[in-house]
Short mmCIF file of C-alpha atoms in Angstrom, two decimals:
data_model
loop_
_atom_site.label_atom_id
_atom_site.label_comp_id
_atom_site.label_asym_id
_atom_site.label_seq_id
_atom_site.Cartn_x
_atom_site.Cartn_y
_atom_site.Cartn_z
CA MET P 1 -73.21 48.28 -65.06
CA TYR P 2 -74.24 44.82 -66.17
CA ALA P 3 -71.46 42.84 -64.60
CA THR P 4 -72.74 40.51 -61.98
CA CYS P 5 -71.68 41.29 -58.44
CA GLN P 6 -70.42 38.15 -56.82
CA THR P 7 -68.03 37.16 -54.06
CA HIS P 8 -65.01 35.49 -55.70
CA GLN P 9 -61.88 33.86 -54.38
CA THR P 10 -58.65 35.06 -56.06
CA VAL P 11 -58.87 34.11 -59.73
CA ASN P 12 -57.57 35.23 -63.11
CA LEU P 13 -59.40 37.87 -65.06
CA ALA P 14 -60.09 37.42 -68.75
CA LEU P 15 -61.29 40.51 -70.83
CA PHE P 16 -62.66 39.97 -74.29
CA ASP P 17 -63.51 42.55 -76.91
CA PHE P 18 -66.40 41.60 -79.10
CA ASP P 19 -66.58 42.81 -82.70
CA GLY P 20 -63.63 41.46 -84.64
CA THR P 21 -62.42 39.52 -81.62
CA LEU P 22 -64.93 37.12 -80.04
CA CYS P 23 -67.37 37.84 -82.84
CA THR P 24 -66.25 37.57 -86.47
CA ARG P 25 -68.27 40.49 -87.75
CA ASP P 26 -69.62 43.98 -86.97
CA SER P 27 -72.52 43.12 -84.73
CA PHE P 28 -73.79 46.72 -84.47
CA THR P 29 -74.24 47.14 -88.21
CA GLY P 30 -75.70 43.64 -88.38
CA PHE P 31 -78.28 44.50 -85.68
CA ILE P 32 -79.41 47.58 -87.64
CA PHE P 33 -80.09 45.41 -90.72
CA PHE P 34 -81.68 42.74 -88.61
CA ALA P 35 -84.05 44.94 -86.63
CA LEU P 36 -85.06 47.67 -89.12
CA SER P 37 -86.63 47.85 -92.54
CA LYS P 38 -84.46 48.76 -95.51
CA ARG P 39 -86.78 51.77 -96.04
CA HIS P 40 -86.16 53.07 -92.53
CA ILE P 41 -82.39 52.52 -92.81
CA LEU P 42 -82.27 54.35 -96.13
CA ARG P 43 -84.41 57.28 -94.96
CA GLN P 44 -82.46 57.75 -91.71
CA GLY P 45 -79.10 57.08 -93.32
CA ILE P 46 -79.59 59.90 -95.79
CA LYS P 47 -79.86 62.28 -92.85
CA ILE P 48 -76.42 61.43 -91.62
CA LEU P 49 -74.84 60.69 -94.95
CA PRO P 50 -72.00 63.20 -94.72
CA TRP P 51 -70.81 61.56 -91.48
CA ILE P 52 -71.15 58.05 -92.98
CA GLN P 53 -69.01 59.12 -95.89
CA ALA P 54 -66.48 60.77 -93.59
CA TYR P 55 -66.32 57.60 -91.48
CA TYR P 56 -65.57 55.38 -94.54
CA LEU P 57 -62.97 57.83 -95.63
CA LYS P 58 -61.41 57.54 -92.14
CA LEU P 59 -62.06 61.24 -91.50
CA TYR P 60 -64.59 60.63 -88.69
CA PRO P 61 -63.78 58.18 -85.83
CA ALA P 62 -65.83 55.13 -85.02
CA HIS P 63 -66.40 56.14 -81.38
CA ALA P 64 -68.15 59.28 -82.60
CA MET P 65 -69.96 57.51 -85.48
CA ARG P 66 -71.59 54.80 -83.34
CA PRO P 67 -73.68 57.24 -81.13
CA LYS P 68 -74.77 59.26 -84.21
CA LEU P 69 -75.82 56.05 -86.04
CA PHE P 70 -77.71 54.71 -83.04
CA ALA P 71 -79.60 58.00 -82.62
CA ALA P 72 -80.53 58.12 -86.31
CA MET P 73 -81.78 54.53 -86.40
CA PHE P 74 -83.32 53.86 -83.03
CA LYS P 75 -84.68 57.14 -81.69
CA GLN P 76 -88.25 56.58 -80.37
CA ALA P 77 -88.08 52.82 -81.00
CA ASP P 78 -90.53 50.83 -78.82
CA VAL P 79 -88.69 49.15 -75.95
CA PRO P 80 -90.44 45.72 -75.76
CA ALA P 81 -90.45 45.23 -79.56
CA LEU P 82 -86.80 46.12 -79.94
CA GLN P 83 -85.78 44.05 -76.90
CA ASN P 84 -87.52 41.00 -78.40
CA LEU P 85 -85.62 41.49 -81.67
CA ALA P 86 -82.38 41.90 -79.73
CA GLN P 87 -83.04 38.55 -77.95
CA GLU P 88 -83.46 36.87 -81.35
CA TYR P 89 -80.39 38.52 -82.68
CA ALA P 90 -78.32 37.49 -79.70
CA GLU P 91 -79.17 33.85 -80.35
CA LEU P 92 -78.05 34.21 -83.94
CA LEU P 93 -74.78 35.82 -82.86
CA VAL P 94 -73.73 32.59 -81.19
CA ASP P 95 -73.10 31.14 -84.61
CA ASP P 96 -70.82 34.10 -85.51
CA LEU P 97 -68.33 33.59 -82.64
CA ASN P 98 -64.74 32.91 -83.52
CA PRO P 99 -64.28 29.21 -82.65
CA LEU P 100 -60.67 29.61 -81.34
CA LEU P 101 -61.55 32.60 -79.18
CA LEU P 102 -64.71 30.87 -77.95
CA GLN P 103 -62.69 27.81 -77.00
CA GLN P 104 -60.20 30.08 -75.14
CA LEU P 105 -63.08 31.71 -73.29
CA GLN P 106 -64.50 28.30 -72.27
CA GLN P 107 -61.04 27.19 -71.08
CA HIS P 108 -60.94 30.34 -68.88
CA GLN P 109 -64.30 29.33 -67.46
CA ALA P 110 -63.19 25.76 -66.86
CA LEU P 111 -60.29 27.10 -64.84
CA GLY P 112 -62.58 29.17 -62.75
CA ASP P 113 -61.45 32.48 -64.18
CA ARG P 114 -63.68 35.52 -64.21
CA VAL P 115 -64.56 36.33 -67.89
CA VAL P 116 -65.85 39.73 -68.95
CA LEU P 117 -66.95 40.94 -72.37
CA VAL P 118 -65.83 44.55 -72.75
CA SER P 119 -67.40 46.14 -75.87
CA ALA P 120 -68.31 49.39 -77.55
CA SER P 121 -71.40 47.55 -78.87
CA ILE P 122 -74.71 48.03 -77.11
CA ASP P 123 -76.33 46.35 -74.18
CA LEU P 124 -79.54 45.52 -76.12
CA TYR P 125 -78.16 42.29 -77.66
CA LEU P 126 -74.99 41.87 -75.67
CA GLN P 127 -76.74 41.35 -72.33
CA PRO P 128 -78.78 38.34 -73.55
CA LEU P 129 -75.73 36.97 -75.35
CA CYS P 130 -73.63 37.13 -72.20
CA ALA P 131 -76.40 35.41 -70.28
CA VAL P 132 -76.14 32.53 -72.79
CA LEU P 133 -72.37 32.41 -72.45
CA GLY P 134 -72.39 32.73 -68.68
CA ILE P 135 -70.00 35.72 -68.64
CA GLU P 136 -70.06 39.25 -67.29
CA LEU P 137 -70.57 42.43 -69.39
CA ILE P 138 -69.24 45.92 -69.65
CA CYS P 139 -70.50 47.81 -72.66
CA THR P 140 -72.22 50.84 -74.08
CA GLN P 141 -75.55 51.33 -72.36
CA THR P 142 -78.63 52.68 -74.14
CA GLU P 143 -81.10 55.14 -72.59
CA ILE P 144 -84.80 54.42 -72.17
CA LYS P 145 -87.57 56.86 -71.23
CA ASP P 146 -91.34 56.22 -71.22
CA GLN P 147 -90.92 52.82 -72.90
CA GLN P 148 -89.02 54.32 -75.78
CA PHE P 149 -85.37 54.51 -76.70
CA THR P 150 -84.33 58.13 -76.63
CA GLY P 151 -81.62 57.59 -79.21
CA TYR P 152 -78.99 58.59 -76.80
CA TYR P 153 -76.47 56.41 -74.87
CA ALA P 154 -76.82 56.24 -71.07
CA SER P 155 -73.00 55.81 -70.88
CA PRO P 156 -70.14 56.99 -73.00
CA ASP P 157 -69.21 54.84 -76.00
CA CYS P 158 -67.23 51.99 -74.40
CA SER P 159 -64.08 52.15 -76.44
CA ARG P 160 -60.46 53.30 -76.08
CA GLU P 161 -59.85 54.96 -72.70
CA GLN P 162 -63.46 54.28 -71.67
CA LYS P 163 -62.82 50.53 -71.81
CA LYS P 164 -59.87 50.87 -69.47
CA GLN P 165 -61.77 53.21 -67.09
CA ARG P 166 -64.89 51.04 -66.89
CA ILE P 167 -62.76 48.03 -66.11
CA LEU P 168 -60.88 49.87 -63.34
CA ASN P 169 -64.20 51.19 -61.98
CA GLN P 170 -65.62 47.63 -61.86
CA PHE P 171 -62.62 45.66 -60.65
CA ASN P 172 -59.68 45.86 -58.26
CA LEU P 173 -57.04 44.42 -60.53
CA LYS P 174 -54.79 43.56 -57.55
CA GLU P 175 -57.25 40.82 -56.56
CA PHE P 176 -56.38 38.82 -59.64
CA GLN P 177 -53.32 36.63 -60.11
CA HIS P 178 -53.27 36.99 -63.87
CA ILE P 179 -55.08 39.42 -66.25
CA TYR P 180 -55.68 38.37 -69.83
CA ALA P 181 -57.02 40.67 -72.56
CA TYR P 182 -58.11 39.91 -76.15
CA GLY P 183 -58.74 42.56 -78.81
CA ASN P 184 -58.39 43.30 -82.51
CA SER P 185 -57.92 47.07 -82.98
CA GLU P 186 -56.50 50.30 -81.65
CA GLU P 187 -59.75 50.81 -79.77
CA ASP P 188 -58.61 47.90 -77.55
CA LEU P 189 -55.15 49.08 -76.77
CA ASP P 190 -56.04 50.83 -73.51
CA MET P 191 -57.75 47.65 -72.27
CA LEU P 192 -54.81 45.52 -73.38
CA SER P 193 -52.42 47.78 -71.48
CA LEU P 194 -53.99 46.48 -68.24
CA ALA P 195 -53.09 42.84 -68.91
CA ASP P 196 -49.98 40.74 -68.39
CA HIS P 197 -51.10 38.35 -71.12
CA ARG P 198 -52.40 40.00 -74.26
CA PHE P 199 -53.68 38.79 -77.67
CA MET P 200 -54.28 40.99 -80.69
CA VAL P 201 -56.29 39.36 -83.54
CA GLY P 202 -54.42 39.61 -86.80
CA VAL P 203 -51.11 40.42 -85.10
CA ASP P 204 -50.38 37.66 -82.64
CA GLN P 205 -50.04 34.19 -83.91
CA GLN P 206 -50.67 32.15 -80.76
CA LEU P 207 -53.16 32.55 -77.97
CA PRO P 208 -51.59 32.94 -74.56
CA PRO P 209 -51.27 29.77 -72.52
CA LEU P 210 -53.64 29.80 -69.58
CA ALA P 211 -52.33 29.73 -65.99
CA ALA P 212 -54.10 27.74 -63.28
CA ILE P 213 -54.63 29.41 -59.92
CA LYS P 214 -52.02 28.80 -57.29
CA LYS P 215 -53.79 27.35 -54.31
CA LEU P 216 -52.98 28.85 -50.94
CA ALA P 217 -51.41 26.44 -48.46
#
């Protein structure tokens, strides 16, 4: 887990999906093209071309495609080199954040709410991004052995039911007065089911109004 362990008074909890929600684009595909040569991408992409085609035909699900793509592209990648590229990429991602959702996130922070990014994207670039934003992180974790990426995930793809389960493993929801969740696709529905204030990009027209914490007498 990458969420920071802290002692908190009773606050609200705000859960943000990343790709398509807080971020306006597909950050995982973007990282592949940022970090790797076109030659490498083409050579490795050909090896999994049937699955890529099936994915774009909606015959192969995203939660199964992401691990296969990560393995093809990053197996045996050097850890320090890729981490340095991920740090650079995270800094660029700040410019791709949705201004309205970023403002909502910052308003949560101003109210003292606990803000968590919950994403199927990978820890490599999300961890430094969350450090910049000052928020916590639950995401797909990558596996490292002998200073190389194995090509495998160290955790299940953090989407659908996994998002919900990882949140429940990390937090006691009864400790929070209000729970907010922001998503953009069916992969976020399990996470949104935990919230009493929900927002789906492309469906809902207005962001939920934020509730200040009720002070104990």
